[in-house]
CSV table of C-alpha atoms and ligand atoms in Angstrom, one decimal:
chain,number,residue,atom,x,y,z
A,1,MET,CA,30.1,-28.3,1.1
A,2,SER,CA,26.4,-27.7,1.9
A,3,ASP,CA,24.2,-28.1,-1.1
A,4,VAL,CA,22.5,-24.7,-1.2
A,5,ASN,CA,20.0,-25.8,-3.8
A,6,THR,CA,18.7,-28.6,-1.6
A,7,ILE,CA,18.3,-26.2,1.3
A,8,ILE,CA,16.5,-23.7,-0.8
A,9,ASN,CA,14.2,-26.3,-2.3
A,10,GLU,CA,13.2,-27.5,1.1
A,11,GLY,CA,12.6,-23.9,2.1
A,12,GLU,CA,10.3,-23.4,-0.8
A,13,GLU,CA,8.4,-26.6,0.1
A,14,TYR,CA,7.6,-25.5,3.6
A,15,ILE,CA,7.8,-21.7,3.8
A,16,LEU,CA,5.0,-19.7,2.3
A,17,HIS,CA,6.4,-17.9,-0.8
A,18,THR,CA,5.9,-14.3,0.0
A,19,TYR,CA,9.5,-13.3,-0.8
A,20,ASN,CA,11.6,-13.7,-3.9
A,21,ARG,CA,14.7,-14.5,-1.9
A,22,PHE,CA,18.3,-14.3,-3.0
A,23,PRO,CA,19.8,-17.8,-3.5
A,24,VAL,CA,22.0,-17.4,-0.4
A,25,VAL,CA,21.8,-19.2,2.9
A,26,PHE,CA,23.5,-17.2,5.7
A,27,ASP,CA,24.9,-19.2,8.6
A,28,HIS,CA,26.6,-16.7,10.9
A,29,GLY,CA,28.2,-13.2,11.1
A,30,ASP,CA,31.0,-11.4,12.6
A,31,GLY,CA,31.4,-7.6,12.8
A,32,MET,CA,30.6,-6.2,9.3
A,33,ASN,CA,30.7,-9.6,7.6
A,34,LEU,CA,28.2,-12.4,7.0
A,35,TYR,CA,29.1,-16.0,6.1
A,36,ASP,CA,27.0,-18.4,4.2
A,37,VAL,CA,26.7,-22.2,4.9
A,38,ASN,CA,29.8,-22.8,2.8
A,39,GLY,CA,31.9,-20.3,4.6
A,40,LYS,CA,31.9,-17.6,1.8
A,41,GLU,CA,32.4,-14.1,3.3
A,42,TYR,CA,30.2,-11.2,2.4
A,43,LEU,CA,30.5,-7.5,3.4
A,44,ASP,CA,27.1,-6.5,4.7
A,45,PHE,CA,25.5,-3.2,3.6
A,46,VAL,CA,22.0,-4.2,4.6
A,47,SER,CA,22.3,-5.2,8.3
A,48,GLY,CA,19.1,-7.3,8.1
A,49,ILE,CA,17.3,-4.2,6.8
A,50,GLY,CA,18.7,-1.7,9.3
A,51,VAL,CA,18.5,-4.1,12.3
A,52,PHE,CA,22.1,-5.0,13.1
A,53,ALA,CA,23.3,-1.6,14.1
A,54,LEU,CA,26.1,-3.1,16.2
A,55,GLY,CA,27.1,-5.6,13.6
A,56,TYR,CA,27.3,-9.3,14.2
A,57,ASN,CA,28.7,-11.4,17.0
A,58,ASN,CA,29.2,-8.6,19.6
A,59,LYS,CA,30.3,-10.4,22.7
A,60,LYS,CA,28.8,-8.0,25.3
A,61,TYR,CA,25.4,-8.2,23.5
A,62,LYS,CA,25.5,-12.0,23.2
A,63,ASP,CA,26.6,-12.4,26.9
A,64,ALA,CA,23.8,-10.2,28.1
A,65,LEU,CA,21.2,-12.2,26.2
A,66,LYS,CA,22.6,-15.5,27.3
A,67,GLY,CA,22.6,-14.3,30.9
A,68,GLN,CA,19.0,-13.3,30.6
A,69,ILE,CA,18.1,-16.6,29.0
A,70,ASP,CA,19.5,-18.4,32.0
A,71,LYS,CA,17.2,-16.3,34.3
A,72,ILE,CA,13.8,-15.9,32.5
A,73,THR,CA,12.7,-14.8,29.0
A,74,HIS,CA,9.0,-14.2,29.5
A,75,THR,CA,6.7,-13.2,32.3
A,76,SER,CA,3.6,-11.7,30.5
A,77,ASN,CA,2.6,-8.1,31.1
A,78,TYR,CA,0.5,-8.9,34.2
A,79,TYR,CA,3.8,-8.7,36.1
A,80,TRP,CA,6.7,-6.3,36.2
A,81,ASN,CA,10.2,-7.1,35.0
A,82,GLU,CA,13.3,-4.9,35.5
A,83,PRO,CA,14.8,-5.2,32.0
A,84,ALA,CA,11.7,-3.7,30.5
A,85,ILE,CA,11.6,-0.8,33.0
A,86,ASN,CA,15.3,0.0,32.5
A,87,ALA,CA,14.8,-0.2,28.7
A,88,ALA,CA,11.8,2.2,28.9
A,89,LYS,CA,13.8,4.6,31.1
A,90,LYS,CA,16.6,4.7,28.4
A,91,ILE,CA,14.1,5.2,25.6
A,92,VAL,CA,12.4,8.1,27.5
A,93,LYS,CA,15.8,9.7,28.1
A,94,ALA,CA,17.0,9.3,24.6
A,95,THR,CA,13.8,10.5,22.8
A,96,GLY,CA,12.7,13.3,25.2
A,97,LEU,CA,9.2,11.8,25.2
A,98,ASN,CA,7.3,10.5,28.2
A,99,LYS,CA,5.9,6.9,28.1
A,100,VAL,CA,6.8,3.7,26.3
A,101,PHE,CA,4.7,0.7,25.1
A,102,PHE,CA,6.7,-2.2,23.9
A,103,THR,CA,5.7,-4.3,20.8
A,104,ASN,CA,7.3,-7.2,19.0
A,105,SER,CA,7.6,-5.6,15.6
A,106,GLY,CA,7.5,-2.3,13.7
A,107,ALA,CA,4.0,-2.9,12.3
A,108,GLU,CA,2.6,-3.4,15.8
A,109,ALA,CA,4.2,-0.1,16.9
A,110,ILE,CA,2.3,1.6,14.1
A,111,GLU,CA,-0.9,-0.1,15.2
A,112,GLY,CA,-0.4,1.3,18.7
A,113,ALA,CA,0.4,4.7,17.4
A,114,ILE,CA,-2.8,4.8,15.4
A,115,LYS,CA,-4.9,3.6,18.3
A,116,SER,CA,-3.3,6.2,20.6
A,117,ALA,CA,-4.0,9.0,18.1
A,118,ARG,CA,-7.6,7.9,17.6
A,119,LYS,CA,-8.2,7.6,21.3
A,120,TYR,CA,-6.7,11.0,22.0
A,121,ALA,CA,-9.0,12.6,19.4
A,122,TYR,CA,-12.1,10.7,20.7
A,123,LEU,CA,-11.5,11.8,24.3
A,124,LYS,CA,-11.3,15.4,23.0
A,125,ASP,CA,-14.6,15.6,20.9
A,126,GLY,CA,-16.3,12.3,21.2
A,127,ALA,CA,-16.3,11.8,17.4
A,128,LEU,CA,-15.7,8.3,15.9
A,129,ASP,CA,-14.7,9.3,12.4
A,130,HIS,CA,-11.3,10.9,12.8
A,131,GLU,CA,-8.9,11.0,9.9
A,132,ILE,CA,-5.1,10.4,9.6
A,133,ILE,CA,-3.0,12.0,7.0
A,134,ALA,CA,-0.2,9.7,5.7
A,135,PHE,CA,2.2,10.0,2.7
A,136,ASN,CA,2.7,8.6,-0.7
A,137,HIS,CA,5.9,6.4,-1.0
A,138,SER,CA,5.7,5.7,2.7
A,139,PHE,CA,6.0,2.3,4.3
A,140,HIS,CA,4.7,1.4,7.7
A,141,GLY,CA,4.3,-2.4,7.7
A,142,ARG,CA,2.0,-5.2,6.6
A,143,THR,CA,-0.7,-5.6,9.2
A,144,MET,CA,-4.1,-4.2,8.2
A,145,GLY,CA,-3.7,-0.9,10.1
A,146,ALA,CA,-0.1,-0.4,9.1
A,147,LEU,CA,-0.9,-1.3,5.5
A,148,SER,CA,-3.8,1.2,5.5
A,149,VAL,CA,-1.3,4.1,6.1
A,150,THR,CA,1.3,2.7,3.7
A,151,GLY,CA,1.4,5.0,0.6
A,152,THR,CA,2.1,2.4,-2.0
A,153,GLU,CA,-1.1,1.2,-3.8
A,154,LYS,CA,0.3,-2.1,-4.9
A,155,TYR,CA,0.8,-3.3,-1.3
A,156,ARG,CA,-2.7,-2.3,-0.4
A,157,HIS,CA,-4.9,-3.1,-3.4
A,158,ASP,CA,-5.7,-6.8,-3.1
A,159,PHE,CA,-6.5,-6.5,0.6
A,160,GLN,CA,-9.2,-4.0,0.7
A,161,PRO,CA,-11.1,-2.7,2.5
A,162,MET,CA,-8.4,-0.9,4.5
A,163,ILE,CA,-9.2,0.7,7.9
A,164,GLY,CA,-11.1,3.9,7.1
A,165,ASN,CA,-10.4,7.5,7.1
A,166,ILE,CA,-6.8,7.5,5.9
A,167,VAL,CA,-5.8,10.1,3.3
A,168,PHE,CA,-2.4,10.6,1.5
A,169,ALA,CA,-0.4,13.7,0.9
A,170,GLU,CA,2.9,14.2,-0.9
A,171,MET,CA,6.2,14.3,1.0
A,172,ASN,CA,7.8,17.8,1.0
A,173,ASP,CA,4.7,19.4,-0.5
A,174,ILE,CA,3.1,21.4,2.3
A,175,ASP,CA,0.1,22.4,0.3
A,176,SER,CA,-0.8,18.8,-0.3
A,177,VAL,CA,-1.0,18.4,3.5
A,178,LYS,CA,-2.9,21.6,4.1
A,179,ASN,CA,-5.5,20.7,1.5
A,180,LEU,CA,-6.3,17.5,3.4
A,181,ILE,CA,-6.6,19.0,6.9
A,182,ASN,CA,-10.0,19.5,8.3
A,183,ASP,CA,-11.8,19.3,11.7
A,184,LYS,CA,-11.6,15.5,11.6
A,185,THR,CA,-7.8,15.3,11.2
A,186,CYS,CA,-6.4,13.7,14.3
A,187,ALA,CA,-2.8,12.9,13.2
A,188,ILE,CA,-0.2,13.3,10.6
A,189,LEU,CA,1.9,10.2,10.2
A,190,MET,CA,5.3,10.2,8.4
A,191,GLU,CA,8.7,8.7,8.3
A,192,THR,CA,11.3,11.3,9.1
A,193,LEU,CA,13.3,9.8,6.2
A,194,GLN,CA,11.3,7.5,4.0
A,195,GLY,CA,13.1,4.2,3.6
A,196,GLU,CA,11.3,1.4,1.7
A,197,GLY,CA,9.6,3.9,-0.6
A,198,GLY,CA,12.9,5.1,-2.0
A,199,ILE,CA,15.0,7.1,0.5
A,200,TYR,CA,13.3,10.4,0.5
A,201,PRO,CA,14.3,12.7,3.5
A,202,ALA,CA,11.9,15.3,4.8
A,203,ASP,CA,13.0,18.9,4.0
A,204,ALA,CA,13.7,20.9,7.1
A,205,ALA,CA,11.2,23.6,6.2
A,206,PHE,CA,8.5,21.0,5.4
A,207,ILE,CA,8.7,19.0,8.6
A,208,LYS,CA,9.0,22.2,10.8
A,209,GLU,CA,5.8,23.6,9.2
A,210,ILE,CA,4.0,20.3,9.8
A,211,ARG,CA,5.1,20.5,13.4
A,212,GLN,CA,3.7,24.1,13.6
A,213,ILE,CA,0.4,23.2,12.0
A,214,CYS,CA,0.0,20.2,14.4
A,215,ASP,CA,0.7,22.5,17.4
A,216,GLU,CA,-1.8,25.1,16.2
A,217,LYS,CA,-4.6,22.6,15.5
A,218,ASP,CA,-3.8,20.0,18.2
A,219,ILE,CA,-3.2,17.4,15.5
A,220,LEU,CA,-0.7,14.7,16.6
A,221,LEU,CA,2.5,14.3,14.8
A,222,ILE,CA,3.5,10.6,14.6
A,223,LEU,CA,7.0,10.1,13.3
A,224,ASP,CA,7.9,6.6,12.2
A,225,GLU,CA,11.6,6.1,12.9
A,226,ILE,CA,11.5,2.3,12.7
A,227,GLN,CA,14.2,2.4,10.0
A,228,CYS,CA,15.8,5.9,10.2
A,229,GLY,CA,16.0,6.1,14.0
A,230,MET,CA,18.5,4.7,16.5
A,231,GLY,CA,21.4,6.7,15.2
A,232,ARG,CA,21.2,5.7,11.6
A,233,THR,CA,21.1,9.3,10.3
A,234,GLY,CA,23.8,10.5,12.6
A,235,TYR,CA,21.4,11.5,15.3
A,236,LEU,CA,19.9,9.1,17.8
A,237,CYS,CA,16.5,10.2,16.7
A,238,ALA,CA,16.4,11.5,13.1
A,239,TYR,CA,14.0,14.4,14.2
A,240,GLU,CA,16.8,15.9,16.3
A,241,ARG,CA,18.3,17.2,13.1
A,242,TYR,CA,15.3,19.5,12.7
A,243,GLY,CA,15.0,20.7,16.3
A,244,ILE,CA,11.5,19.2,16.6
A,245,LYS,CA,9.8,16.4,18.5
A,246,PRO,CA,6.9,14.2,17.5
A,247,ASP,CA,3.9,13.6,19.8
A,248,ILE,CA,4.2,9.9,19.1
A,249,LEU,CA,7.3,8.0,17.9
A,250,THR,CA,7.5,4.5,16.5
A,251,MET,CA,10.7,2.5,16.9
A,252,ALA,CA,11.8,-1.1,16.0
A,253,LYS,CA,14.6,-2.6,13.8
A,254,ALA,CA,17.9,-1.4,15.4
A,255,LEU,CA,16.2,-0.9,18.8
A,256,GLY,CA,16.8,-4.6,19.6
A,257,SER,CA,19.7,-4.9,17.1
A,258,GLY,CA,18.8,-8.6,16.4
A,259,VAL,CA,16.0,-9.5,18.8
A,260,PRO,CA,12.5,-8.7,17.6
A,261,VAL,CA,11.3,-5.6,19.5
A,262,GLY,CA,9.5,-2.5,18.8
A,263,ALA,CA,7.9,0.4,20.7
A,264,PHE,CA,5.6,3.3,20.4
A,265,VAL,CA,6.5,6.3,22.6
A,266,LEU,CA,4.1,9.0,23.7
A,267,ASN,CA,4.8,12.5,24.8
A,268,GLU,CA,3.2,13.7,28.1
A,269,LYS,CA,0.1,15.2,26.5
A,270,VAL,CA,-0.8,12.0,24.6
A,271,ALA,CA,0.3,9.7,27.4
A,272,LYS,CA,-2.1,11.5,29.8
A,273,ASN,CA,-5.0,11.6,27.4
A,274,SER,CA,-5.2,8.4,25.4
A,275,LEU,CA,-4.7,4.7,26.2
A,276,VAL,CA,-5.7,3.5,29.7
A,277,ALA,CA,-5.7,0.1,31.3
A,278,GLY,CA,-7.6,-2.3,29.2
A,279,ASP,CA,-7.2,-0.3,25.9
A,280,HIS,CA,-4.2,-2.1,24.5
A,281,GLY,CA,-2.0,-5.1,25.2
A,282,THR,CA,0.5,-7.7,24.0
A,283,THR,CA,1.5,-11.1,25.3
A,284,TYR,CA,5.2,-10.9,24.4
A,285,GLY,CA,5.9,-7.2,24.2
A,286,GLY,CA,8.5,-5.9,26.6
A,287,ASN,CA,9.5,-9.4,27.8
A,288,PRO,CA,12.8,-9.6,29.8
A,289,LEU,CA,14.8,-10.9,26.8
A,290,ALA,CA,13.6,-8.0,24.6
A,291,GLY,CA,14.3,-5.5,27.5
A,292,THR,CA,17.8,-6.9,28.0
A,293,ALA,CA,18.5,-6.5,24.3
A,294,ILE,CA,17.4,-2.9,24.3
A,295,ASN,CA,19.3,-2.1,27.5
A,296,THR,CA,22.5,-3.6,26.0
A,297,VAL,CA,22.0,-1.8,22.7
A,298,PHE,CA,21.8,1.6,24.5
A,299,ASP,CA,24.9,0.7,26.6
A,300,LEU,CA,26.9,-0.3,23.6
A,301,TYR,CA,25.8,2.8,21.7
A,302,ASP,CA,27.4,4.9,24.4
A,303,GLU,CA,30.5,2.7,24.8
A,304,LEU,CA,31.2,2.5,21.1
A,305,ASN,CA,30.1,6.1,20.2
A,306,ILE,CA,27.8,4.6,17.6
A,307,VAL,CA,25.9,7.8,16.7
A,308,ASP,CA,29.0,9.8,16.2
A,309,ASN,CA,30.4,7.0,14.0
A,310,ALA,CA,27.2,6.9,11.9
A,311,LYS,CA,27.5,10.7,11.3
A,312,GLU,CA,31.2,10.6,10.4
A,313,MET,CA,30.9,7.4,8.2
A,314,GLY,CA,27.7,8.8,6.7
A,315,ASP,CA,29.7,11.8,5.4
A,316,TYR,CA,32.4,9.5,4.1
A,317,LEU,CA,29.8,7.2,2.4
A,318,TRP,CA,28.3,10.3,0.8
A,319,GLU,CA,31.6,11.4,-0.7
A,320,LYS,CA,32.3,7.9,-2.0
A,321,LEU,CA,28.9,7.6,-3.6
A,322,GLU,CA,29.2,11.0,-5.1
A,323,LEU,CA,32.4,9.9,-6.9
A,324,ILE,CA,30.6,6.8,-8.2
A,325,LYS,CA,27.7,8.8,-9.4
A,326,ALA,CA,30.0,11.2,-11.3
A,327,ASN,CA,31.4,8.1,-13.2
A,328,HIS,CA,28.1,6.7,-14.2
A,329,SER,CA,25.4,8.5,-16.2
A,330,GLU,CA,22.9,5.8,-15.4
A,331,ILE,CA,22.9,7.1,-11.8
A,332,ILE,CA,20.4,9.9,-11.8
A,333,ASP,CA,20.1,10.8,-8.1
A,334,HIS,CA,21.8,10.3,-4.7
A,335,ARG,CA,19.7,10.9,-1.6
A,336,GLY,CA,19.7,10.1,2.1
A,337,LEU,CA,21.2,11.0,5.5
A,338,GLY,CA,23.9,9.4,7.5
A,339,LEU,CA,24.2,5.7,6.9
A,340,MET,CA,20.8,5.5,5.1
A,341,GLN,CA,21.5,6.5,1.5
A,342,GLY,CA,20.2,5.6,-1.9
A,343,LEU,CA,21.4,5.8,-5.5
A,344,GLN,CA,18.7,6.1,-8.0
A,345,PHE,CA,19.3,4.6,-11.4
A,346,ASN,CA,17.5,5.1,-14.7
A,347,ARG,CA,16.9,1.4,-14.9
A,348,PRO,CA,16.1,-1.6,-12.6
A,349,VAL,CA,18.9,-2.4,-10.2
A,350,GLY,CA,18.3,-6.1,-9.6
A,351,GLU,CA,21.1,-7.2,-11.8
A,352,TYR,CA,23.6,-5.0,-10.1
A,353,ILE,CA,22.6,-6.3,-6.7
A,354,ASN,CA,22.9,-9.9,-7.9
A,355,LYS,CA,26.3,-9.3,-9.3
A,356,ALA,CA,27.4,-7.6,-6.1
A,357,LEU,CA,26.2,-10.6,-4.1
A,358,ASP,CA,28.3,-12.9,-6.3
A,359,LYS,CA,31.3,-10.7,-5.5
A,360,GLY,CA,30.6,-10.9,-1.7
A,361,LEU,CA,28.8,-7.5,-1.2
A,362,VAL,CA,25.3,-7.6,0.2
A,363,LEU,CA,23.1,-4.7,-1.1
A,364,ILE,CA,19.4,-4.1,-1.2
A,365,ASN,CA,17.0,-2.1,-3.3
A,366,ALA,CA,14.3,0.4,-2.3
A,367,GLY,CA,11.9,0.2,-5.2
A,368,THR,CA,13.1,-1.2,-8.5
A,369,GLU,CA,15.5,1.6,-9.5
A,370,ILE,CA,17.2,2.5,-6.2
A,371,ILE,CA,20.1,0.8,-4.5
A,372,ARG,CA,19.8,1.3,-0.8
A,373,PHE,CA,22.9,1.5,1.6
A,374,LEU,CA,22.0,0.5,5.1
A,375,PRO,CA,25.2,-0.9,6.7
A,376,PRO,CA,25.8,-1.7,10.4
A,377,LEU,CA,26.6,1.5,12.2
A,378,ILE,CA,30.0,0.1,13.4
A,379,ILE,CA,31.3,0.5,9.9
A,380,THR,CA,34.8,1.9,9.1
A,381,ARG,CA,36.3,3.8,6.2
A,382,ALA,CA,38.0,0.6,5.0
A,383,ASP,CA,34.6,-1.1,4.7
A,384,ILE,CA,33.2,1.8,2.7
A,385,ASP,CA,36.3,1.7,0.4
A,386,LYS,CA,35.9,-2.0,-0.1
A,387,MET,CA,32.1,-1.6,-0.9
A,388,ALA,CA,32.9,1.2,-3.3
A,389,ASP,CA,35.5,-0.9,-5.2
A,390,ILE,CA,33.1,-3.8,-5.5
A,391,LEU,CA,30.2,-1.6,-6.6
A,392,GLU,CA,32.4,0.2,-9.1
A,393,SER,CA,33.5,-3.2,-10.6
A,394,VAL,CA,29.8,-4.3,-10.8
A,395,LEU,CA,28.7,-1.1,-12.6
B,401,LIG,C1,10.3,-2.0,8.5
B,401,LIG,C2,9.4,-0.9,8.7
B,401,LIG,C3,8.2,-1.0,9.3
B,401,LIG,C4,7.6,-2.3,9.7
B,401,LIG,O1,8.3,-3.0,10.6
B,401,LIG,P1,8.1,-4.6,10.8
B,401,LIG,O2,9.0,-5.0,12.0
B,401,LIG,O3,8.5,-5.3,9.5
B,401,LIG,O4,6.7,-4.8,11.1
B,401,LIG,C5,7.5,0.2,9.6
B,401,LIG,N1,7.9,1.4,9.3
B,401,LIG,C6,9.1,1.5,8.7
B,401,LIG,C7,9.6,2.9,8.4
B,401,LIG,C8,9.9,0.4,8.4
B,401,LIG,O5,11.1,0.6,7.8
């Protein structure tokens, strides 16, 4: 038996305490399951916060990475590498957009999206005081730029000043957006389905009207699909549901399904009129290992019909959670799309999550009163049934 407390105490001694972690030390995974250092099995409904779309221990994915490790893992962006080119080609095909810039994380993808939007607006009118409209309850990451557009005051407060000229509207309230638009507005930045902030999907009418306003005024629509993209909502890109496209898309999390990668993707208009050589860079971004991960992820999505499964299992998860909601008056709302759903309670959910973990079910919150369901996209009905039984017993 490994002594978990000894491991955790050592962790606390050397790792900066910016997370209140659960007292669990995971060692390995297989399919839908995680195993801790003492071999206890857990059913995973978090997938490393929406990362492990393909579940754990996929042989083809592992073999592809191992093969690339044996060749080369990094070249720098002064030279070409084929895995990155192939990955970019797949992203362009999948998104219907035009050009890709690879990053190492979601926050960096947001930084690049902000820079692209500012440069596009600058080239148009030469002004240096453009504004970006972001949303309350949004989450875009922890670097200064990404934090500046994150609509949760407690994350931002102690780190002021933020980058300037960011204003916040209310999700699904079109007047709150219209009231903020002026000649300086260069972009509207939103998650197609808000994750961290509490699982709030965009209404179809709202997001379509935003698209229309952006078209009329040549404002860029930036959709952050770092969490809700890559098939999670039952569409490869969540925006497909609404029949619209962004001007700039940010991706990360499931894009690498376990290897740290991100990307911002520009449509043709922005690609041709924003960042040029020398404007932006990264040492690691788009390295051959990251490229191989992305290529293999797209191949496996096709092979395993991941997006169709997410849609079908998302519907089944919805039915199951509706049944649970009907049994428990403390559950006051149920929201989400596909395999990204949330149950809102009238009380903090921390205790439920701890009890579920004891019983071998990994769940996560989104805000203090919402349990978020974010399983690997390879999930089956039996996994959903098992989750529902454990959750019911916990409640
Ligand atoms: C996780 C997340 C980010 C930040 O990604 P990191 O890789 O943690 O920097 C940005 N936007 C959304 C919607 C996210 O869920």
